[in-house]
Amino acid sequence: MKPAAFKYIAAQSLEHALTLKAEYGDEAKFLAGGQSLVPAMNLRVAKPGVLVDLNPITGLGFVESRIKAGLGIGNWGLARDDNPQSLILGAMTRYRTLERSAEIAAQCPLLHETMPHVAHPQIRNRGTLGGNLAHADPASELPAVMLVLNAQFKAQSVRGERWIAACDFFTTIFTTALATDEMLTEIAIPLPTNSDASRTRTCFMEIARRRGDYAMMGVAVSITLNAAGVCTDAKLGYLNAGDTPVLATQAAQALIGQTISDAHIQTAAAIAHDEIQPPGNMHASVAFQRHLAGVLTRRAIKEILDFRF
Amino acid sequence: MKDLHTITTTVNGKTYTREAESRMLLSDFIRHELGLTGTHVGCEYGVCGACTILYDGHPTRSCLTLAVQANNHTIETVEGLTTDPNKLHPLQQSFQDAHGLQCGYCTPGILMTMKAFLAENPNPSETEVREALSGNLCRCTGYQHIVDAILRMKDEG
Ligand SMILES: Cc1cc2nc3c(=O)[nH]c(=O)nc-3n(C[C@H](O)[C@H](O)[C@H](O)COP(=O)(O)OP(=O)(O)OC[C@H]3O[C@@H](n4cnc5c(N)ncnc54)[C@H](O)[C@@H]3O)c2cc1C
Ligand code: FES
Ligand code: FES
C-alpha cells in the first residue's frame, strides 16, 4: 500500500512551517516522526494534500529544566505557586532522546519509566513527543502520563502563542484543542519540590500482549504524602480507557486525606474499575479491560507505597 | 501532476542522486531505484520490521520514511554489512552458525536492528536482546535461534 499523491515541503524554520500551515489549512499536515501519519497514509486512511516536514528545522527538539514564570494558569496542581521549576521538552524531541535522558531519569522518573513501553526501538528512534500528543491516541501511554504530570502544552501559530493544560488539550479520540493553524511546540512539566514536608512518588504499569504493542490497559499513578504520611494529592491516569486519556478523580478521592491502607487501595481500585470507560476490542473485552485497570491500580499504588518512598 | 524531488543520499558509503516523487517510500526507493533488494518489505505500515535500515546510524522503518527524507542523509542497508562476497559480517556469520534464519525474509531487518543495538550495548542480557527484538516479526524460527545468534556475539567480543 502506497500513499496517495501529495505535495512535500521541507520546512526551513518554525516561522516557515507556521506560515505554510496558515496558508494551506486543513489540507496540510505536519510531518514529525511519521510513525502514525505515514502508516495512515500508506493505508489511505489519511490523504493530506500537503505535507510540511518539521524534521529539517533545528531547535525544536530539546530537554531542559528551567523556571517557567507566569504559568500559574489553570490546573497547575503540584507546582502552582511554590515551585515554578519545570522540565521543558521541545515537540520534536524523539522518544530515543527522552528514554536516554539522564535529566528526565532524575527529574521526571514517571516519563523515564514509561518510555520503554512506547512502541519498539525502531519506532522510538523516529517518533516524537509532540507528534504523539498531537495525534491524541487515547490508547497511547504518553497522553495519560501528561495528565498525571499536569503538563502544559505550548501552541504556536502565525497569530501568536498560548498555553493549554493537558486536561483541556485532549478533546476526543485523535482530536486536540489545537486550531487548524497551530503547532504544538513545547511541553512543560511542573516538577514537584520534594522535601520532608511533601514528597511525590510515581509509577507506570501496563499490560500488553507483547512488549511495544499498544497496551490492553495501563495506569500512571502519582502520590504525594506529607511529613505525617498522609496523602495530600493522588492522580490516577488510564490509557485505552475512553475517548481521551482518563483521570479517575473519584478513585483518587478515596486516597486523598488518608494514611493509605490496603482497604483504601481496594476502594480506589474498585472505583477506578467503574469510573473508566474502556472501549474493548478483539484483544480485550470491556470487562477484561476494567478487571486489568483494577489489578494495575492496586499494584501501582502498592509499588509506590512499599518501595518508592 | 507529479511532485518530483531531487534526492542525493549516501547509501552504504556510495552517493546517489535520483529524482523521485514525494509519495515514494524510502523502502521502494532503495529497492526499485537503487536496485538494493536486500531490504525486504512485509507490511508497509511499520509493524513487521522487515524493512528496517540504518538512517543516520539509527534503525528505522524505511516503509515509514519518505524517499525525499533521505536527501542529505546517510543510509545503511544489509548490503553494506560486508564488501567481500566471500566473507560474512560477524553478525551474519553468527546467524549462520546458530541457525538464526530459515526463509530469511525477516533477517535483513533484524541484522540492521541488532548491528546498532550491539554497538550501543555490547554485552546484553537475554531479556535485553528479546526486548530489542520486539519490533521484528519472524514467522519461521520461533526466535530462539535468533536470540542465540545475537548472544553468541558477546562471546566473540
Ligand atoms: C509498529 C508501531 C507500534 C506503535 N506502538 C505504539 C505504542 O505502543 N504506544 C504509542 O503511544 N504509540 C505507538 N506507536 C505510535 C508512535 O508512538 C508514533 O510515533 C506517535 O503516535 C506519533 O508521533 P510521530 O512523531 O511519529 O508523529 P507523526 O506520525 O509525524 O504525526 C502524527 C500526527 O500529529 C500531527 N503532528 C505531528 N507533530 C505535530 C506538532 N508539533 N504540532 C501539531 N501537530 C503535529 C501530524 O500532522 C499527524 O497528524 C506505534 C507506531 C508503530 C508504527
Ligand atoms: S514493511 Fe516496514 S515494518 Fe513492515
Ligand atoms: S526466517 Fe522466515 S521470517 Fe524469519
XYZ file of C-alpha atoms and ligand atoms in Angstrom:
527
model
C 0.000 0.000 0.000
C 1.358 3.380 -1.004
C 0.362 6.915 -0.041
C -1.838 8.960 -2.360
C -0.058 11.814 -4.129
C 0.735 14.923 -2.089
C 2.944 17.987 -2.197
C 6.001 17.753 0.065
C 7.571 20.872 1.596
C 10.644 20.714 3.813
C 10.114 23.499 6.370
C 13.208 25.634 6.858
C 12.204 27.279 10.137
C 9.375 27.365 12.648
C 8.038 30.560 11.030
C 8.124 28.898 7.603
C 6.180 25.880 8.902
C 3.573 28.066 10.640
C 3.135 30.243 7.558
C 2.597 27.167 5.365
C 0.043 25.735 7.802
C -1.822 29.058 7.942
C -1.815 29.165 4.144
C -2.888 25.568 3.423
C -5.113 24.999 6.487
C -6.739 21.595 6.854
C -5.270 20.423 3.544
C -1.788 20.378 5.113
C -0.388 18.168 7.841
C 2.829 18.482 9.790
C 5.175 15.519 9.384
C 7.007 14.817 12.662
C 8.301 11.272 13.265
C 5.849 9.923 10.710
C 5.264 6.833 12.841
C 1.487 7.365 12.966
C 0.956 9.621 9.952
C 2.849 7.586 7.331
C 1.148 4.268 8.219
C -2.196 6.095 7.985
C -1.169 7.467 4.567
C 0.054 4.051 3.383
C -3.320 2.620 4.387
C -5.016 5.620 2.683
C -6.797 6.435 5.937
C -5.080 9.838 5.709
C -4.740 11.669 2.389
C -3.236 15.078 3.136
C -2.728 17.303 0.095
C 0.396 18.895 1.547
C 2.999 17.587 3.986
C 5.031 20.162 5.904
C 8.103 18.271 7.108
C 9.265 19.556 10.506
C 12.394 17.376 10.573
C 14.706 19.836 8.771
C 14.013 22.548 11.392
C 16.722 22.728 14.026
C 15.951 23.675 17.605
C 12.515 22.067 18.001
C 13.861 19.055 19.898
C 15.388 19.636 23.348
C 15.199 18.712 27.028
C 15.836 21.438 29.573
C 14.831 22.321 33.065
C 14.068 25.936 33.859
C 11.884 28.263 35.835
C 8.739 28.802 33.852
C 7.324 32.058 35.138
C 3.805 33.318 34.548
C 2.367 29.877 34.052
C 0.192 29.655 37.143
C -2.868 29.243 34.969
C -5.454 26.505 35.001
C -4.943 23.289 36.828
C -1.317 23.836 37.777
C -1.560 21.454 40.751
C 1.696 20.317 42.290
C 3.803 23.167 41.086
C 1.460 26.051 41.418
C 2.962 28.847 43.488
C 5.794 27.377 45.433
C 7.530 25.655 42.579
C 7.619 27.071 39.087
C 10.622 24.885 38.165
C 9.615 22.932 35.077
C 11.021 20.433 32.673
C 10.576 21.843 29.180
C 10.575 19.449 26.244
C 10.641 20.519 22.601
C 7.862 18.980 20.499
C 10.349 17.367 18.084
C 12.243 15.592 20.868
C 12.431 11.980 19.774
C 11.500 9.106 22.047
C 15.072 7.799 21.843
C 16.298 11.064 23.388
C 13.629 11.030 26.090
C 14.387 7.445 27.074
C 18.148 8.075 27.285
C 17.992 11.492 29.010
C 19.700 11.486 32.416
C 17.885 14.717 33.233
C 14.473 13.120 32.674
C 15.502 9.991 34.621
C 16.432 12.209 37.570
C 13.699 14.842 37.377
C 10.727 13.023 35.917
C 11.005 9.300 36.719
C 7.410 8.701 35.591
C 8.215 9.692 31.998
C 11.504 7.766 32.147
C 9.742 4.631 33.336
C 7.056 4.930 30.647
C 9.264 5.372 27.571
C 10.342 1.723 27.058
C 6.648 0.780 26.864
C 6.003 3.125 23.932
C 6.335 1.101 20.716
C 9.524 -0.658 19.574
C 13.119 0.615 19.452
C 12.940 1.404 15.718
C 9.737 3.412 16.192
C 11.285 5.224 19.188
C 14.222 6.262 17.005
C 11.851 8.414 14.914
C 8.672 9.084 16.936
C 8.423 12.454 18.679
C 6.723 13.625 21.861
C 4.871 16.404 20.020
C 3.689 14.064 17.259
C 2.430 11.607 19.828
C 0.478 14.198 21.819
C -0.921 15.947 18.723
C -2.034 12.538 17.421
C -4.065 12.172 20.676
C -4.485 8.420 20.569
C -6.274 7.521 23.830
C -4.539 4.105 23.709
C -1.114 5.751 23.866
C 0.859 5.883 27.103
C 2.031 9.475 26.890
C -1.253 11.445 26.966
C -2.254 9.655 30.198
C 1.176 10.342 31.693
C 0.920 14.028 30.735
C -2.449 14.305 32.523
C -0.973 12.847 35.703
C 2.034 15.178 35.424
C -0.213 18.238 34.991
C 1.682 19.149 31.838
C 1.078 22.325 29.850
C 1.350 22.477 26.059
C 2.513 25.481 24.067
C 0.594 26.070 20.833
C 2.103 28.441 18.282
C 0.706 29.919 15.087
C 1.280 32.991 12.942
C -1.275 34.650 15.239
C 0.837 34.130 18.361
C 1.155 31.570 21.123
C -0.850 30.192 24.029
C -0.504 27.501 26.678
C -3.077 24.723 27.001
C -3.357 22.477 30.078
C -3.156 18.739 29.341
C -6.627 18.312 30.863
C -8.045 20.715 28.232
C -5.879 19.518 25.321
C -7.287 16.056 24.558
C -10.853 16.701 23.417
C -11.828 13.331 21.932
C -10.310 10.420 20.042
C -7.483 11.638 17.725
C -8.620 15.235 18.384
C -6.998 18.061 20.332
C -7.695 21.677 21.234
C -5.143 22.820 18.621
C -6.606 25.121 15.951
C -6.001 24.340 12.270
C -3.112 26.793 12.040
C -1.475 25.856 15.353
C 1.569 23.729 16.044
C 2.418 22.119 19.360
C 5.945 23.376 20.047
C 6.748 22.811 23.739
C 5.636 20.630 26.614
C 6.158 21.970 30.164
C 6.088 19.533 33.073
C 5.995 21.166 36.525
C 8.424 19.472 38.884
C 7.282 18.781 42.452
C 9.534 20.007 45.251
C 10.455 17.017 47.311
C 11.117 17.974 50.918
C 10.405 16.412 54.304
C 7.077 18.235 54.299
C 5.866 16.893 50.966
C 7.131 14.063 48.806
C 5.722 12.874 45.482
C 6.367 9.439 44.018
C 5.095 7.903 40.773
C 4.677 4.612 38.944
C 3.714 3.463 35.434
C 2.408 -0.021 34.652
C 0.695 -1.553 31.638
C -0.285 -4.946 30.308
C 0.254 -5.606 26.605
C 0.163 -8.895 24.737
C 3.699 -8.169 23.523
C 6.236 -5.579 24.688
C 5.948 -2.493 22.493
C 2.403 -3.170 21.332
C -0.407 -0.861 22.324
C -1.454 -1.975 25.804
C -4.780 -3.558 26.746
C -4.727 -1.340 29.827
C -2.217 0.922 31.534
C -2.055 3.235 34.514
C 0.125 6.148 35.598
C -0.042 6.962 39.305
C 1.296 9.890 41.309
C 1.009 10.053 45.100
C 2.057 12.902 47.395
C 2.494 12.367 51.144
C 3.082 14.970 53.852
C 5.516 14.627 56.764
C 2.939 12.662 58.764
C 2.494 10.181 55.887
C -0.961 11.464 54.988
C -1.803 11.515 51.276
C -2.279 15.140 50.190
C -2.598 14.506 46.455
C -3.182 11.498 44.228
C -3.608 11.170 40.487
C -4.628 8.027 38.620
C -4.361 8.232 34.815
C -5.531 5.475 32.454
C -4.857 4.733 28.799
C -7.170 2.840 26.470
C -9.940 3.717 28.910
C -12.144 6.121 26.937
C -12.219 8.631 24.070
C -9.396 10.580 25.741
C -6.813 9.634 28.327
C -8.745 9.389 31.603
C -8.036 10.770 35.081
C -10.024 8.766 37.632
C -10.708 11.643 40.004
C -13.316 9.830 42.103
C -10.945 6.918 42.687
C -8.224 9.377 43.726
C -10.599 10.849 46.327
C -10.523 7.500 48.138
C -6.818 8.098 48.808
C -6.570 11.846 49.441
C -6.632 12.788 53.141
C -5.873 9.216 54.210
C -2.949 7.362 55.688
C -3.314 4.875 52.854
C -4.081 1.312 53.953
C -4.847 -1.812 51.923
C -8.549 -1.070 52.377
C -8.149 2.385 50.786
C -6.255 0.829 47.878
C -9.032 -1.748 47.352
C -11.643 1.014 47.381
C -9.711 3.191 44.917
C -9.229 0.221 42.559
C -12.929 -0.681 42.754
C -13.969 2.909 41.965
C -11.462 3.171 39.078
C -12.814 -0.128 37.680
C -16.234 1.528 37.299
C -15.134 5.097 36.602
C -13.231 4.465 33.343
C -14.979 3.819 30.004
C -12.751 1.360 28.126
C -13.778 0.654 24.519
C -12.958 -3.074 24.337
C -11.508 -4.677 21.210
C -10.505 -8.068 19.847
C -7.593 -8.307 22.280
C -9.536 -7.483 25.428
C -13.237 -7.174 26.220
C -14.567 -4.212 28.194
C -14.940 -6.413 31.283
C -11.360 -7.669 30.966
C -10.049 -4.118 30.494
C -11.888 -2.993 33.651
C -10.507 -6.001 35.510
C -6.968 -5.113 34.407
C -7.476 -1.494 35.487
C -8.398 -2.682 38.989
C -5.381 -5.002 39.173
C -2.936 -2.391 37.863
C -4.309 0.305 40.180
C -3.700 -1.904 43.224
C -0.256 -2.970 42.051
C 0.938 0.512 41.164
C -0.203 2.118 44.434
C 1.352 -0.743 46.440
C 4.586 -0.428 44.472
C 4.761 3.290 45.251
C 3.965 2.956 48.962
C 6.116 -0.120 49.592
C 9.180 0.698 47.518
C 9.318 4.286 46.296
C 9.039 6.461 49.394
C 0.761 16.386 -11.574
C 3.807 14.704 -10.113
C 5.554 16.300 -7.142
C 9.147 15.446 -8.090
C 12.209 15.998 -5.913
C 15.910 15.533 -6.496
C 17.372 13.300 -3.828
C 21.051 12.993 -3.013
C 21.757 10.340 -0.445
C 24.660 8.206 0.711
C 23.817 4.515 0.845
C 26.435 2.069 2.131
C 29.121 4.695 1.560
C 28.137 5.431 -2.054
C 26.438 8.680 -3.037
C 23.440 8.517 -5.374
C 21.396 11.284 -6.962
C 17.947 10.375 -8.269
C 14.596 12.006 -8.951
C 11.604 10.655 -7.075
C 8.018 11.566 -6.344
C 7.260 12.732 -2.810
C 4.875 9.807 -2.357
C 7.655 7.267 -2.910
C 8.577 5.404 0.269
C 12.248 5.028 1.141
C 11.818 1.224 1.045
C 10.710 1.399 -2.603
C 13.423 3.914 -3.445
C 16.108 1.591 -2.063
C 14.700 -1.473 -3.811
C 13.420 -0.118 -7.126
C 15.518 2.970 -7.814
C 18.823 1.784 -6.348
C 18.293 -1.933 -7.004
C 19.276 -2.896 -3.462
C 16.724 -5.624 -2.896
C 18.244 -6.932 0.333
C 15.882 -4.642 2.232
C 12.592 -6.518 2.426
C 9.043 -5.207 2.594
C 6.395 -7.026 4.580
C 3.543 -4.985 5.941
C 4.220 -1.398 4.802
C 2.734 0.067 7.960
C 5.537 -0.240 10.465
C 4.617 -3.459 12.230
C 6.841 -6.263 10.867
C 10.330 -4.731 10.853
C 11.484 -6.421 7.610
C 12.265 -3.032 6.033
C 14.483 -1.767 8.895
C 17.565 0.133 7.676
C 20.004 2.454 9.430
C 19.061 6.112 8.936
C 21.936 8.292 10.152
C 23.035 5.236 12.138
C 19.708 4.506 13.828
C 17.460 1.535 12.987
C 14.442 2.988 11.207
C 11.440 1.693 9.268
C 12.136 2.506 5.626
C 8.413 1.957 4.871
C 7.530 4.810 7.267
C 10.137 7.165 5.800
C 9.671 9.088 2.568
C 12.419 8.831 -0.036
C 12.721 12.643 -0.034
C 13.588 12.458 3.669
C 16.783 10.621 2.718
C 18.021 13.747 0.946
C 21.365 14.703 2.529
C 21.145 11.793 4.982
C 23.123 8.583 5.342
C 21.547 5.165 4.838
C 22.934 1.730 5.524
C 21.306 -1.450 4.266
C 22.105 -5.140 4.677
C 24.260 -4.991 1.512
C 26.616 -2.656 3.373
C 27.426 -5.144 6.131
C 30.221 -6.729 4.124
C 32.112 -5.745 0.983
C 33.750 -9.128 0.468
C 31.284 -11.581 -1.143
C 33.224 -14.493 0.359
C 33.257 -13.247 3.905
C 30.174 -12.572 6.008
C 29.943 -9.815 8.612
C 30.485 -11.383 12.095
C 26.798 -10.902 12.919
C 25.760 -12.646 9.675
C 28.228 -15.441 10.418
C 26.729 -15.818 13.877
C 23.244 -16.141 12.346
C 24.547 -18.872 10.058
C 26.354 -20.677 12.880
C 23.398 -20.537 15.286
C 20.839 -21.332 12.558
C 19.241 -17.945 13.204
C 17.248 -17.899 9.961
C 15.049 -20.161 7.914
C 13.360 -18.403 4.986
C 15.420 -15.270 5.638
C 12.648 -12.785 4.980
C 12.961 -11.089 8.362
C 16.759 -11.372 8.520
C 17.939 -8.111 6.893
C 15.751 -6.032 9.212
C 16.944 -7.967 12.241
C 20.608 -7.673 11.255
C 20.371 -3.896 10.861
C 18.469 -3.558 14.154
C 20.989 -5.704 16.004
C 24.058 -4.075 14.495
C 23.083 -0.784 16.134
C 21.860 -2.488 19.313
C 25.154 -4.345 19.850
C 27.167 -1.206 19.144
C 25.313 0.564 21.964
C 25.041 -2.465 24.248
C 27.872 -4.949 23.500
C 27.120 -7.191 26.488
C 23.332 -7.585 26.576
C 21.325 -9.973 28.727
C 18.864 -12.351 27.062
C 15.996 -10.135 28.274
C 17.586 -7.081 26.681
C 18.050 -8.960 23.413
C 14.420 -10.072 23.400
C 13.268 -6.531 24.119
C 15.468 -5.164 21.333
C 13.884 -7.749 19.002
C 10.320 -6.736 19.873
C 9.964 -4.700 16.671
C 10.877 -7.524 14.301
C 8.482 -10.322 13.421
C 9.783 -13.727 12.335
C 7.269 -16.310 11.137
C 9.751 -19.197 10.931
C 12.255 -19.564 13.725
C 10.292 -19.032 16.936
C 13.050 -16.514 17.789
C 15.118 -18.881 19.951
C 17.925 -19.299 17.425
C 17.873 -15.592 16.603
C 18.409 -14.816 20.284
C 21.191 -17.438 20.375
C 22.894 -15.883 17.359
C 22.891 -12.457 18.966
C 24.066 -13.723 22.356
C 26.956 -15.529 20.625
C 28.268 -12.135 19.588
C 29.020 -11.466 23.243
C 31.419 -14.390 23.467
C 33.260 -13.333 20.368
C 33.727 -9.884 21.902
C 4.514 -0.596 14.981
C 4.128 0.611 15.785
C 3.842 0.459 17.134
C 3.480 1.563 17.900
N 3.221 1.366 19.220
C 2.892 2.425 19.991
C 2.640 2.285 21.390
O 2.730 1.184 21.948
N 2.307 3.386 22.092
C 2.220 4.621 21.495
O 1.947 5.590 22.173
N 2.466 4.797 20.196
C 2.797 3.731 19.430
N 3.033 3.941 18.093
C 2.846 5.302 17.505
C 4.056 6.161 17.749
O 4.169 6.447 19.124
C 4.022 7.477 16.970
O 5.350 7.862 16.835
C 3.293 8.637 17.572
O 1.970 8.338 17.887
C 3.252 9.823 16.626
O 4.419 10.554 16.711
P 5.210 10.992 15.395
O 6.260 11.922 15.838
O 5.636 9.786 14.662
O 4.094 11.831 14.635
P 3.561 11.818 13.122
O 3.143 10.450 12.737
O 4.538 12.506 12.257
O 2.284 12.763 13.296
C 1.113 12.347 13.968
C 0.025 13.415 13.820
O 0.338 14.576 14.596
C 0.486 15.720 13.761
N 1.634 16.468 14.312
C 2.905 15.998 14.440
N 3.667 16.891 15.085
C 2.873 17.956 15.373
C 3.095 19.191 16.054
N 4.291 19.503 16.577
N 2.048 20.050 16.182
C 0.820 19.725 15.672
N 0.557 18.566 15.024
C 1.580 17.690 14.883
C 0.695 15.186 12.368
O 0.264 16.108 11.391
C -0.147 13.922 12.391
O -1.491 14.225 12.188
C 3.409 2.849 17.298
C 3.694 3.016 15.937
C 4.048 1.900 15.182
C 4.343 2.094 13.728
S 7.485 -3.303 5.784
Fe 8.180 -1.746 7.098
S 7.690 -2.508 9.022
Fe 6.786 -3.995 7.740
S 13.338 -16.676 8.954
Fe 11.444 -16.675 7.923
S 10.512 -14.901 8.738
Fe 12.250 -15.086 9.958
